[in-house]
mmCIF file of N, CA and C and ligand atoms in Angstrom:
data_model
loop_
_atom_site.group_PDB
_atom_site.id
_atom_site.type_symbol
_atom_site.label_atom_id
_atom_site.label_comp_id
_atom_site.label_asym_id
_atom_site.label_seq_id
_atom_site.Cartn_x
_atom_site.Cartn_y
_atom_site.Cartn_z
ATOM 1 N N MET A 1 111.569 114.478 93.804
ATOM 2 C CA MET A 1 112.186 115.018 95.022
ATOM 3 C C MET A 1 112.257 113.930 96.087
ATOM 4 N N THR A 2 113.429 113.798 96.705
ATOM 5 C CA THR A 2 113.562 112.815 97.781
ATOM 6 C C THR A 2 112.691 113.223 98.950
ATOM 7 N N GLU A 3 112.015 112.258 99.501
ATOM 8 C CA GLU A 3 111.026 112.517 100.542
ATOM 9 C C GLU A 3 111.154 111.405 101.594
ATOM 10 N N ARG A 4 110.650 111.682 102.798
ATOM 11 C CA ARG A 4 110.652 110.674 103.860
ATOM 12 C C ARG A 4 109.231 110.395 104.318
ATOM 13 N N THR A 5 108.989 109.149 104.695
ATOM 14 C CA THR A 5 107.686 108.773 105.253
ATOM 15 C C THR A 5 107.901 107.872 106.458
ATOM 16 N N LEU A 6 106.895 107.831 107.324
ATOM 17 C CA LEU A 6 106.964 106.958 108.497
ATOM 18 C C LEU A 6 106.192 105.684 108.155
ATOM 19 N N ALA A 7 106.879 104.567 108.273
ATOM 20 C CA ALA A 7 106.257 103.264 108.020
ATOM 21 C C ALA A 7 106.276 102.450 109.304
ATOM 22 N N ILE A 8 105.229 101.666 109.514
ATOM 23 C CA ILE A 8 105.192 100.742 110.662
ATOM 24 C C ILE A 8 104.842 99.345 110.155
ATOM 25 N N ILE A 9 105.617 98.364 110.617
ATOM 26 C CA ILE A 9 105.204 96.968 110.501
ATOM 27 C C ILE A 9 104.432 96.691 111.793
ATOM 28 N N LYS A 10 103.122 96.555 111.645
ATOM 29 C CA LYS A 10 102.224 96.530 112.809
ATOM 30 C C LYS A 10 102.355 95.220 113.608
ATOM 31 N N PRO A 11 101.816 95.215 114.843
ATOM 32 C CA PRO A 11 101.974 94.042 115.718
ATOM 33 C C PRO A 11 101.485 92.726 115.110
ATOM 34 N N ASP A 12 100.440 92.766 114.284
ATOM 35 C CA ASP A 12 99.965 91.504 113.673
ATOM 36 C C ASP A 12 101.049 90.894 112.791
ATOM 37 N N ALA A 13 101.739 91.734 112.025
ATOM 38 C CA ALA A 13 102.766 91.244 111.103
ATOM 39 C C ALA A 13 104.018 90.789 111.852
ATOM 40 N N VAL A 14 104.410 91.518 112.900
ATOM 41 C CA VAL A 14 105.575 91.105 113.691
ATOM 42 C C VAL A 14 105.277 89.760 114.352
ATOM 43 N N GLN A 15 104.075 89.648 114.926
ATOM 44 C CA GLN A 15 103.696 88.421 115.620
ATOM 45 C C GLN A 15 103.662 87.217 114.672
ATOM 46 N N ARG A 16 103.270 87.458 113.430
ATOM 47 C CA ARG A 16 103.185 86.370 112.447
ATOM 48 C C ARG A 16 104.491 86.149 111.681
ATOM 49 N N HIS A 17 105.579 86.801 112.137
ATOM 50 C CA HIS A 17 106.908 86.621 111.531
ATOM 51 C C HIS A 17 106.940 87.026 110.059
ATOM 52 N N LEU A 18 106.244 88.120 109.753
ATOM 53 C CA LEU A 18 106.235 88.636 108.379
ATOM 54 C C LEU A 18 107.184 89.810 108.197
ATOM 55 N N ALA A 19 107.890 90.216 109.259
ATOM 56 C CA ALA A 19 108.721 91.423 109.161
ATOM 57 C C ALA A 19 109.808 91.288 108.093
ATOM 58 N N GLY A 20 110.462 90.143 108.052
ATOM 59 C CA GLY A 20 111.543 89.954 107.084
ATOM 60 C C GLY A 20 111.053 90.068 105.651
ATOM 61 N N ARG A 21 109.909 89.454 105.382
ATOM 62 C CA ARG A 21 109.370 89.502 104.013
ATOM 63 C C ARG A 21 108.962 90.928 103.656
ATOM 64 N N ILE A 22 108.400 91.652 104.620
ATOM 65 C CA ILE A 22 107.988 93.036 104.343
ATOM 66 C C ILE A 22 109.215 93.917 104.119
ATOM 67 N N LEU A 23 110.257 93.732 104.945
ATOM 68 C CA LEU A 23 111.488 94.523 104.763
ATOM 69 C C LEU A 23 112.136 94.222 103.410
ATOM 70 N N GLN A 24 112.077 92.968 102.976
ATOM 71 C CA GLN A 24 112.616 92.637 101.647
ATOM 72 C C GLN A 24 111.880 93.416 100.559
ATOM 73 N N ARG A 25 110.553 93.507 100.702
ATOM 74 C CA ARG A 25 109.741 94.239 99.717
ATOM 75 C C ARG A 25 110.065 95.730 99.745
ATOM 76 N N VAL A 26 110.334 96.251 100.945
ATOM 77 C CA VAL A 26 110.724 97.665 101.080
ATOM 78 C C VAL A 26 112.010 97.914 100.287
ATOM 79 N N GLU A 27 112.987 97.045 100.484
ATOM 80 C CA GLU A 27 114.270 97.235 99.797
ATOM 81 C C GLU A 27 114.152 96.960 98.304
ATOM 82 N N ASP A 28 113.383 95.953 97.933
ATOM 83 C CA ASP A 28 113.199 95.653 96.500
ATOM 84 C C ASP A 28 112.566 96.835 95.772
ATOM 85 N N ALA A 29 111.715 97.595 96.485
ATOM 86 C CA ALA A 29 111.036 98.740 95.869
ATOM 87 C C ALA A 29 111.952 99.961 95.760
ATOM 88 N N GLY A 30 113.134 99.867 96.363
ATOM 89 C CA GLY A 30 114.102 100.945 96.197
ATOM 90 C C GLY A 30 114.135 101.980 97.309
ATOM 91 N N PHE A 31 113.443 101.720 98.416
ATOM 92 C CA PHE A 31 113.515 102.644 99.552
ATOM 93 C C PHE A 31 114.846 102.482 100.280
ATOM 94 N N GLN A 32 115.354 103.579 100.824
ATOM 95 C CA GLN A 32 116.420 103.519 101.822
ATOM 96 C C GLN A 32 115.747 103.479 103.194
ATOM 97 N N ILE A 33 116.177 102.568 104.057
ATOM 98 C CA ILE A 33 115.697 102.567 105.446
ATOM 99 C C ILE A 33 116.625 103.502 106.214
ATOM 100 N N ARG A 34 116.120 104.713 106.518
ATOM 101 C CA ARG A 34 116.980 105.748 107.114
ATOM 102 C C ARG A 34 117.077 105.601 108.621
ATOM 103 N N ALA A 35 116.062 104.982 109.233
ATOM 104 C CA ALA A 35 116.072 104.736 110.678
ATOM 105 C C ALA A 35 115.073 103.625 110.941
ATOM 106 N N MET A 36 115.336 102.836 111.985
ATOM 107 C CA MET A 36 114.425 101.722 112.281
ATOM 108 C C MET A 36 114.559 101.332 113.750
ATOM 109 N N ARG A 37 113.430 101.054 114.390
ATOM 110 C CA ARG A 37 113.455 100.509 115.749
ATOM 111 C C ARG A 37 112.215 99.662 116.015
ATOM 112 N N ARG A 38 112.385 98.727 116.950
ATOM 113 C CA ARG A 38 111.293 97.855 117.361
ATOM 114 C C ARG A 38 110.822 98.356 118.716
ATOM 115 N N LEU A 39 109.527 98.481 118.896
ATOM 116 C CA LEU A 39 109.028 98.922 120.199
ATOM 117 C C LEU A 39 107.610 98.409 120.425
ATOM 118 N N HIS A 40 107.294 98.261 121.699
ATOM 119 C CA HIS A 40 105.957 97.827 122.097
ATOM 120 C C HIS A 40 105.251 99.060 122.655
ATOM 121 N N LEU A 41 104.349 99.633 121.866
ATOM 122 C CA LEU A 41 103.643 100.851 122.271
ATOM 123 C C LEU A 41 102.748 100.582 123.476
ATOM 124 N N SER A 42 102.677 101.534 124.379
ATOM 125 C CA SER A 42 101.657 101.499 125.429
ATOM 126 C C SER A 42 100.345 101.987 124.809
ATOM 127 N N LYS A 43 99.234 101.786 125.506
ATOM 128 C CA LYS A 43 97.938 102.269 125.003
ATOM 129 C C LYS A 43 97.969 103.796 124.832
ATOM 130 N N PRO A 44 98.437 104.551 125.837
ATOM 131 C CA PRO A 44 98.500 106.009 125.641
ATOM 132 C C PRO A 44 99.408 106.428 124.488
ATOM 133 N N GLN A 45 100.499 105.716 124.275
ATOM 134 C CA GLN A 45 101.376 106.047 123.135
ATOM 135 C C GLN A 45 100.664 105.782 121.804
ATOM 136 N N ALA A 46 99.912 104.681 121.726
ATOM 137 C CA ALA A 46 99.142 104.391 120.508
ATOM 138 C C ALA A 46 98.048 105.444 120.313
ATOM 139 N N GLU A 47 97.419 105.860 121.393
ATOM 140 C CA GLU A 47 96.369 106.885 121.310
ATOM 141 C C GLU A 47 96.938 108.217 120.827
ATOM 142 N N GLY A 48 98.131 108.552 121.267
ATOM 143 C CA GLY A 48 98.772 109.784 120.808
ATOM 144 C C GLY A 48 99.118 109.729 119.329
ATOM 145 N N PHE A 49 99.609 108.567 118.906
ATOM 146 C CA PHE A 49 99.967 108.416 117.491
ATOM 147 C C PHE A 49 98.745 108.555 116.587
ATOM 148 N N TYR A 50 97.622 107.957 117.011
ATOM 149 C CA TYR A 50 96.407 107.950 116.200
ATOM 150 C C TYR A 50 95.388 108.999 116.662
ATOM 151 N N ALA A 51 95.860 110.062 117.307
ATOM 152 C CA ALA A 51 94.958 111.081 117.863
ATOM 153 C C ALA A 51 93.979 111.632 116.822
ATOM 154 N N VAL A 52 94.417 111.712 115.574
ATOM 155 C CA VAL A 52 93.555 112.216 114.503
ATOM 156 C C VAL A 52 92.286 111.373 114.340
ATOM 157 N N HIS A 53 92.340 110.115 114.778
ATOM 158 C CA HIS A 53 91.195 109.203 114.641
ATOM 159 C C HIS A 53 90.390 109.062 115.933
ATOM 160 N N ARG A 54 90.613 109.958 116.928
ATOM 161 C CA ARG A 54 90.026 109.706 118.260
ATOM 162 C C ARG A 54 88.509 109.688 118.279
ATOM 163 N N GLU A 55 87.864 110.328 117.296
ATOM 164 C CA GLU A 55 86.386 110.316 117.258
ATOM 165 C C GLU A 55 85.813 109.111 116.504
ATOM 166 N N ARG A 56 86.678 108.341 115.866
ATOM 167 C CA ARG A 56 86.185 107.216 115.061
ATOM 168 C C ARG A 56 85.729 106.063 115.953
ATOM 169 N N PRO A 57 84.719 105.313 115.487
ATOM 170 C CA PRO A 57 84.211 104.195 116.299
ATOM 171 C C PRO A 57 85.261 103.114 116.562
ATOM 172 N N PHE A 58 86.249 103.000 115.671
ATOM 173 C CA PHE A 58 87.242 101.941 115.819
ATOM 174 C C PHE A 58 88.467 102.367 116.630
ATOM 175 N N PHE A 59 88.453 103.587 117.196
ATOM 176 C CA PHE A 59 89.652 104.115 117.873
ATOM 177 C C PHE A 59 90.127 103.228 119.034
ATOM 178 N N GLY A 60 89.199 102.786 119.882
ATOM 179 C CA GLY A 60 89.579 101.966 121.032
ATOM 180 C C GLY A 60 90.161 100.629 120.605
ATOM 181 N N SER A 61 89.513 100.018 119.639
ATOM 182 C CA SER A 61 89.982 98.730 119.134
ATOM 183 C C SER A 61 91.334 98.884 118.425
ATOM 184 N N LEU A 62 91.461 99.922 117.610
ATOM 185 C CA LEU A 62 92.711 100.172 116.873
ATOM 186 C C LEU A 62 93.884 100.388 117.829
ATOM 187 N N THR A 63 93.688 101.211 118.845
ATOM 188 C CA THR A 63 94.798 101.503 119.753
ATOM 189 C C THR A 63 95.086 100.302 120.663
ATOM 190 N N GLY A 64 94.060 99.496 120.926
ATOM 191 C CA GLY A 64 94.294 98.237 121.644
ATOM 192 C C GLY A 64 95.148 97.294 120.819
ATOM 193 N N PHE A 65 94.803 97.163 119.563
ATOM 194 C CA PHE A 65 95.587 96.323 118.638
ATOM 195 C C PHE A 65 97.020 96.842 118.509
ATOM 196 N N MET A 66 97.180 98.144 118.333
ATOM 197 C CA MET A 66 98.525 98.702 118.106
ATOM 198 C C MET A 66 99.411 98.614 119.355
ATOM 199 N N SER A 67 98.787 98.432 120.512
ATOM 200 C CA SER A 67 99.576 98.272 121.744
ATOM 201 C C SER A 67 99.594 96.817 122.219
ATOM 202 N N SER A 68 99.196 95.898 121.337
ATOM 203 C CA SER A 68 99.066 94.489 121.740
ATOM 204 C C SER A 68 100.383 93.718 121.656
ATOM 205 N N GLY A 69 101.396 94.282 121.040
ATOM 206 C CA GLY A 69 102.672 93.586 120.892
ATOM 207 C C GLY A 69 103.666 94.485 120.210
ATOM 208 N N PRO A 70 104.900 94.014 120.035
ATOM 209 C CA PRO A 70 105.915 94.863 119.412
ATOM 210 C C PRO A 70 105.607 95.183 117.950
ATOM 211 N N ALA A 71 106.024 96.360 117.555
ATOM 212 C CA ALA A 71 105.931 96.806 116.168
ATOM 213 C C ALA A 71 107.327 97.259 115.728
ATOM 214 N N ILE A 72 107.502 97.428 114.431
ATOM 215 C CA ILE A 72 108.767 97.954 113.902
ATOM 216 C C ILE A 72 108.455 99.256 113.187
ATOM 217 N N VAL A 73 109.064 100.330 113.648
ATOM 218 C CA VAL A 73 108.822 101.645 113.041
ATOM 219 C C VAL A 73 110.063 102.049 112.254
ATOM 220 N N MET A 74 109.835 102.672 111.102
ATOM 221 C CA MET A 74 110.940 103.001 110.191
ATOM 222 C C MET A 74 110.701 104.336 109.520
ATOM 223 N N VAL A 75 111.786 104.980 109.182
ATOM 224 C CA VAL A 75 111.734 106.129 108.282
ATOM 225 C C VAL A 75 112.250 105.648 106.931
ATOM 226 N N LEU A 76 111.378 105.716 105.931
ATOM 227 C CA LEU A 76 111.745 105.297 104.575
ATOM 228 C C LEU A 76 111.982 106.527 103.719
ATOM 229 N N GLU A 77 113.002 106.437 102.886
ATOM 230 C CA GLU A 77 113.375 107.567 102.033
ATOM 231 C C GLU A 77 113.397 107.103 100.574
ATOM 232 N N ALA A 78 112.827 107.927 99.711
ATOM 233 C CA ALA A 78 112.806 107.662 98.265
ATOM 234 C C ALA A 78 112.209 108.882 97.582
ATOM 235 N N PRO A 79 112.375 109.005 96.287
ATOM 236 C CA PRO A 79 111.594 110.011 95.579
ATOM 237 C C PRO A 79 110.105 109.696 95.765
ATOM 238 N N ASP A 80 109.330 110.688 96.144
ATOM 239 C CA ASP A 80 107.871 110.515 96.301
ATOM 240 C C ASP A 80 107.523 109.394 97.301
ATOM 241 N N ALA A 81 108.280 109.330 98.400
ATOM 242 C CA ALA A 81 108.182 108.191 99.333
ATOM 243 C C ALA A 81 106.780 108.003 99.918
ATOM 244 N N ILE A 82 106.074 109.083 100.215
ATOM 245 C CA ILE A 82 104.771 108.958 100.874
ATOM 246 C C ILE A 82 103.805 108.186 99.985
ATOM 247 N N LYS A 83 103.682 108.626 98.728
ATOM 248 C CA LYS A 83 102.763 107.965 97.790
ATOM 249 C C LYS A 83 103.280 106.578 97.412
ATOM 250 N N LYS A 84 104.572 106.478 97.218
ATOM 251 C CA LYS A 84 105.185 105.201 96.807
ATOM 252 C C LYS A 84 104.936 104.111 97.864
ATOM 253 N N TRP A 85 105.081 104.449 99.143
ATOM 254 C CA TRP A 85 104.863 103.458 100.212
ATOM 255 C C TRP A 85 103.379 103.117 100.347
ATOM 256 N N ARG A 86 102.502 104.119 100.205
ATOM 257 C CA ARG A 86 101.069 103.819 100.283
ATOM 258 C C ARG A 86 100.639 102.921 99.116
ATOM 259 N N THR A 87 101.252 103.105 97.952
ATOM 260 C CA THR A 87 100.946 102.246 96.801
ATOM 261 C C THR A 87 101.394 100.808 97.072
ATOM 262 N N LEU A 88 102.577 100.649 97.651
ATOM 263 C CA LEU A 88 103.074 99.304 97.962
ATOM 264 C C LEU A 88 102.214 98.641 99.053
ATOM 265 N N MET A 89 101.727 99.429 100.027
ATOM 266 C CA MET A 89 100.862 98.864 101.079
ATOM 267 C C MET A 89 99.525 98.400 100.527
ATOM 268 N N GLY A 90 98.909 99.199 99.651
ATOM 269 C CA GLY A 90 97.559 98.912 99.159
ATOM 270 C C GLY A 90 96.502 99.558 100.038
ATOM 271 N N ALA A 91 95.250 99.399 99.644
ATOM 272 C CA ALA A 91 94.125 100.035 100.341
ATOM 273 C C ALA A 91 94.034 99.562 101.791
ATOM 274 N N THR A 92 93.458 100.418 102.640
ATOM 275 C CA THR A 92 93.292 100.118 104.068
ATOM 276 C C THR A 92 92.601 98.769 104.276
ATOM 277 N N ASP A 93 91.531 98.544 103.535
ATOM 278 C CA ASP A 93 90.777 97.286 103.605
ATOM 279 C C ASP A 93 91.407 96.281 102.635
ATOM 280 N N PRO A 94 91.975 95.195 103.157
ATOM 281 C CA PRO A 94 92.663 94.254 102.260
ATOM 282 C C PRO A 94 91.749 93.684 101.171
ATOM 283 N N ALA A 95 90.445 93.652 101.450
ATOM 284 C CA ALA A 95 89.509 93.151 100.435
ATOM 285 C C ALA A 95 89.460 94.077 99.230
ATOM 286 N N LYS A 96 89.858 95.332 99.430
ATOM 287 C CA LYS A 96 89.838 96.307 98.335
ATOM 288 C C LYS A 96 91.244 96.610 97.801
ATOM 289 N N ALA A 97 92.263 95.976 98.375
ATOM 290 C CA ALA A 97 93.652 96.270 97.981
ATOM 291 C C ALA A 97 94.009 95.573 96.671
ATOM 292 N N ASP A 98 94.791 96.274 95.859
ATOM 293 C CA ASP A 98 95.212 95.728 94.567
ATOM 294 C C ASP A 98 96.081 94.481 94.756
ATOM 295 N N ALA A 99 96.042 93.598 93.757
ATOM 296 C CA ALA A 99 96.896 92.412 93.750
ATOM 297 C C ALA A 99 98.355 92.840 93.823
ATOM 298 N N GLY A 100 99.131 92.093 94.589
ATOM 299 C CA GLY A 100 100.560 92.385 94.690
ATOM 300 C C GLY A 100 100.921 93.380 95.772
ATOM 301 N N THR A 101 99.915 93.983 96.411
ATOM 302 C CA THR A 101 100.206 94.908 97.510
ATOM 303 C C THR A 101 100.383 94.113 98.814
ATOM 304 N N LEU A 102 101.057 94.742 99.777
ATOM 305 C CA LEU A 102 101.332 94.057 101.049
ATOM 306 C C LEU A 102 100.054 93.709 101.787
ATOM 307 N N ARG A 103 99.103 94.637 101.790
ATOM 308 C CA ARG A 103 97.862 94.370 102.522
ATOM 309 C C ARG A 103 97.028 93.290 101.833
ATOM 310 N N GLN A 104 97.008 93.308 100.506
ATOM 311 C CA GLN A 104 96.258 92.260 99.793
ATOM 312 C C GLN A 104 96.881 90.897 100.093
ATOM 313 N N GLU A 105 98.200 90.871 100.153
ATOM 314 C CA GLU A 105 98.893 89.608 100.324
ATOM 315 C C GLU A 105 98.855 89.096 101.765
ATOM 316 N N PHE A 106 99.010 90.001 102.742
ATOM 317 C CA PHE A 106 99.255 89.561 104.116
ATOM 318 C C PHE A 106 98.174 89.927 105.138
ATOM 319 N N ALA A 107 97.345 90.936 104.868
ATOM 320 C CA ALA A 107 96.456 91.437 105.930
ATOM 321 C C ALA A 107 95.287 90.496 106.192
ATOM 322 N N GLU A 108 94.887 90.445 107.459
ATOM 323 C CA GLU A 108 93.776 89.581 107.884
ATOM 324 C C GLU A 108 92.445 90.317 107.891
ATOM 325 N N SER A 109 92.474 91.647 108.097
ATOM 326 C CA SER A 109 91.231 92.419 108.201
ATOM 327 C C SER A 109 91.545 93.894 108.000
ATOM 328 N N ILE A 110 90.493 94.721 107.953
ATOM 329 C CA ILE A 110 90.694 96.164 107.783
ATOM 330 C C ILE A 110 91.476 96.751 108.960
ATOM 331 N N GLU A 111 91.355 96.147 110.150
ATOM 332 C CA GLU A 111 92.127 96.650 111.307
ATOM 333 C C GLU A 111 93.531 96.034 111.336
ATOM 334 N N ARG A 112 93.608 94.724 111.242
ATOM 335 C CA ARG A 112 94.901 94.012 111.301
ATOM 336 C C ARG A 112 95.462 93.959 109.881
ATOM 337 N N ASN A 113 95.955 95.124 109.447
ATOM 338 C CA ASN A 113 96.332 95.259 108.030
ATOM 339 C C ASN A 113 97.828 95.468 107.817
ATOM 340 N N VAL A 114 98.604 94.918 108.684
ATOM 341 C CA VAL A 114 100.069 94.694 108.611
ATOM 342 C C VAL A 114 101.007 95.916 108.544
ATOM 343 N N THR A 115 100.566 97.004 107.964
ATOM 344 C CA THR A 115 101.489 98.137 107.831
ATOM 345 C C THR A 115 100.758 99.463 108.007
ATOM 346 N N HIS A 116 101.543 100.471 108.338
ATOM 347 C CA HIS A 116 101.076 101.868 108.388
ATOM 348 C C HIS A 116 101.957 102.697 107.470
ATOM 349 N N GLY A 117 101.382 103.743 106.892
ATOM 350 C CA GLY A 117 102.175 104.723 106.148
ATOM 351 C C GLY A 117 101.567 106.101 106.291
ATOM 352 N N SER A 118 102.415 107.110 106.417
ATOM 353 C CA SER A 118 101.943 108.500 106.486
ATOM 354 C C SER A 118 101.158 108.826 105.215
ATOM 355 N N ASP A 119 100.230 109.793 105.348
ATOM 356 C CA ASP A 119 99.383 110.107 104.182
ATOM 357 C C ASP A 119 99.645 111.475 103.557
ATOM 358 N N ALA A 120 100.541 112.279 104.131
ATOM 359 C CA ALA A 120 100.833 113.611 103.585
ATOM 360 C C ALA A 120 102.123 114.122 104.223
ATOM 361 N N PRO A 121 102.765 115.128 103.643
ATOM 362 C CA PRO A 121 104.018 115.634 104.217
ATOM 363 C C PRO A 121 103.878 116.093 105.671
ATOM 364 N N GLU A 122 102.750 116.730 106.017
ATOM 365 C CA GLU A 122 102.571 117.228 107.386
ATOM 366 C C GLU A 122 102.442 116.061 108.365
ATOM 367 N N THR A 123 101.674 115.029 107.992
ATOM 368 C CA THR A 123 101.536 113.880 108.890
ATOM 369 C C THR A 123 102.848 113.107 108.969
ATOM 370 N N ALA A 124 103.594 113.027 107.871
ATOM 371 C CA ALA A 124 104.896 112.352 107.904
ATOM 372 C C ALA A 124 105.823 113.060 108.891
ATOM 373 N N ALA A 125 105.831 114.379 108.886
ATOM 374 C CA ALA A 125 106.702 115.132 109.801
ATOM 375 C C ALA A 125 106.309 114.859 111.254
ATOM 376 N N PHE A 126 105.005 114.890 111.546
ATOM 377 C CA PHE A 126 104.533 114.586 112.908
ATOM 378 C C PHE A 126 104.893 113.151 113.307
ATOM 379 N N GLU A 127 104.627 112.206 112.427
ATOM 380 C CA GLU A 127 104.809 110.790 112.765
ATOM 381 C C GLU A 127 106.281 110.413 112.900
ATOM 382 N N ILE A 128 107.133 110.965 112.036
ATOM 383 C CA ILE A 128 108.580 110.704 112.168
ATOM 384 C C ILE A 128 109.072 111.267 113.504
ATOM 385 N N GLY A 129 108.625 112.483 113.841
ATOM 386 C CA GLY A 129 109.026 113.111 115.095
ATOM 387 C C GLY A 129 108.484 112.406 116.330
ATOM 388 N N TYR A 130 107.407 111.640 116.144
ATOM 389 C CA TYR A 130 106.822 110.893 117.263
ATOM 390 C C TYR A 130 107.769 109.791 117.732
ATOM 391 N N PHE A 131 108.539 109.230 116.812
ATOM 392 C CA PHE A 131 109.384 108.077 117.134
ATOM 393 C C PHE A 131 110.882 108.333 117.068
ATOM 394 N N PHE A 132 111.302 109.331 116.311
ATOM 395 C CA PHE A 132 112.736 109.527 116.085
ATOM 396 C C PHE A 132 113.131 110.968 116.397
ATOM 397 N N ALA A 133 114.341 111.091 116.930
ATOM 398 C CA ALA A 133 114.885 112.419 117.230
ATOM 399 C C ALA A 133 115.520 113.001 115.966
ATOM 400 N N TRP A 134 115.438 114.285 115.851
ATOM 401 C CA TRP A 134 116.009 115.001 114.718
ATOM 402 C C TRP A 134 117.469 114.573 114.498
ATOM 403 N N ILE A 135 118.204 114.462 115.592
ATOM 404 C CA ILE A 135 119.640 114.170 115.486
ATOM 405 C C ILE A 135 119.908 112.794 114.864
ATOM 406 N N ASP A 136 118.939 111.861 114.987
ATOM 407 C CA ASP A 136 119.116 110.519 114.402
ATOM 408 C C ASP A 136 118.949 110.540 112.885
ATOM 409 N N LEU A 137 118.414 111.626 112.370
ATOM 410 C CA LEU A 137 118.056 111.648 110.947
ATOM 411 C C LEU A 137 118.908 112.623 110.138
ATOM 412 N N ILE A 138 119.949 113.141 110.762
ATOM 413 C CA ILE A 138 120.879 114.001 110.030
ATOM 414 C C ILE A 138 121.931 113.102 109.384
ATOM 415 N N GLN A 139 122.104 113.253 108.082
ATOM 416 C CA GLN A 139 123.046 112.352 107.382
ATOM 417 C C GLN A 139 124.488 112.686 107.741
HETATM 418 P P1 IDP B 201 95.459 103.922 106.577
HETATM 419 O O1 IDP B 201 96.255 103.091 107.585
HETATM 420 O O2 IDP B 201 95.290 103.184 105.285
HETATM 421 O O3 IDP B 201 95.986 105.316 106.409
HETATM 422 P P2 IDP B 201 93.302 105.082 108.168
HETATM 423 O O4 IDP B 201 91.962 105.437 107.637
HETATM 424 O O5 IDP B 201 94.256 106.204 108.477
HETATM 425 O O6 IDP B 201 93.952 104.025 107.167
HETATM 426 O O7 IDP B 201 93.058 104.235 109.487
HETATM 427 C C1 IDP B 201 94.119 103.955 110.379
HETATM 428 C C2 IDP B 201 94.056 102.490 110.761
HETATM 429 O O8 IDP B 201 92.844 102.265 111.481
HETATM 430 C C3 IDP B 201 93.984 101.505 109.591
HETATM 431 O O9 IDP B 201 95.237 101.198 109.029
HETATM 432 C C4 IDP B 201 93.359 100.300 110.252
HETATM 433 O O10 IDP B 201 94.305 99.565 111.034
HETATM 434 C C5 IDP B 201 92.358 100.957 111.186
HETATM 435 N N1 IDP B 201 91.026 101.105 110.551
HETATM 436 C C6 IDP B 201 90.674 101.964 109.566
HETATM 437 N N2 IDP B 201 89.370 101.844 109.241
HETATM 438 C C7 IDP B 201 88.882 100.895 110.068
HETATM 439 C C8 IDP B 201 87.594 100.309 110.231
HETATM 440 O O11 IDP B 201 86.618 100.650 109.546
HETATM 441 N N3 IDP B 201 87.478 99.328 111.186
HETATM 442 C C9 IDP B 201 88.539 98.935 111.963
HETATM 443 N N4 IDP B 201 89.766 99.459 111.845
HETATM 444 C C10 IDP B 201 89.946 100.411 110.907
HETATM 445 MG MG1 MG B 202 96.084 106.848 107.788
#
């Protein structure tokens, strides 16, 4: 079943000029990029996006990092897109990510791990709606 997920090329990757290589990998894997924009999140905007993690010890650092520079947010479409994109990203901690995954290849640390991906249909719906209007996603 065709599915959509919210992907982010995080500020560490944009700053290190890795966006082009990551987008190439997205297309090579067969995703359609249904929507895309570059934006520099404010701290409150990052806090809203990661609200589910607000009790975690790393919340302040994570939202500081995510608001530290421009990011690229995208809606990716493919059969089984949520799982497919998380597989291409690799584990949260690059030290534990499989060979050939984006995080294993490019990430500097468990926090500065180059990409984000939704983890379930409900979170994908929330996260896509956080950045894109319904009208932008009607074919
Ligand atoms: P995910 O991005 O693989 O879904 P989550 O557990 O949802 O991982 O965490 C969200 C983000 O928070 C991670 O991508 C990473 O940037 C950061 N993060 C997760 N765990 C830690 C940690 O233990 N220390 C610092 N940052 C973390
Ligand atoms: Mg997550």
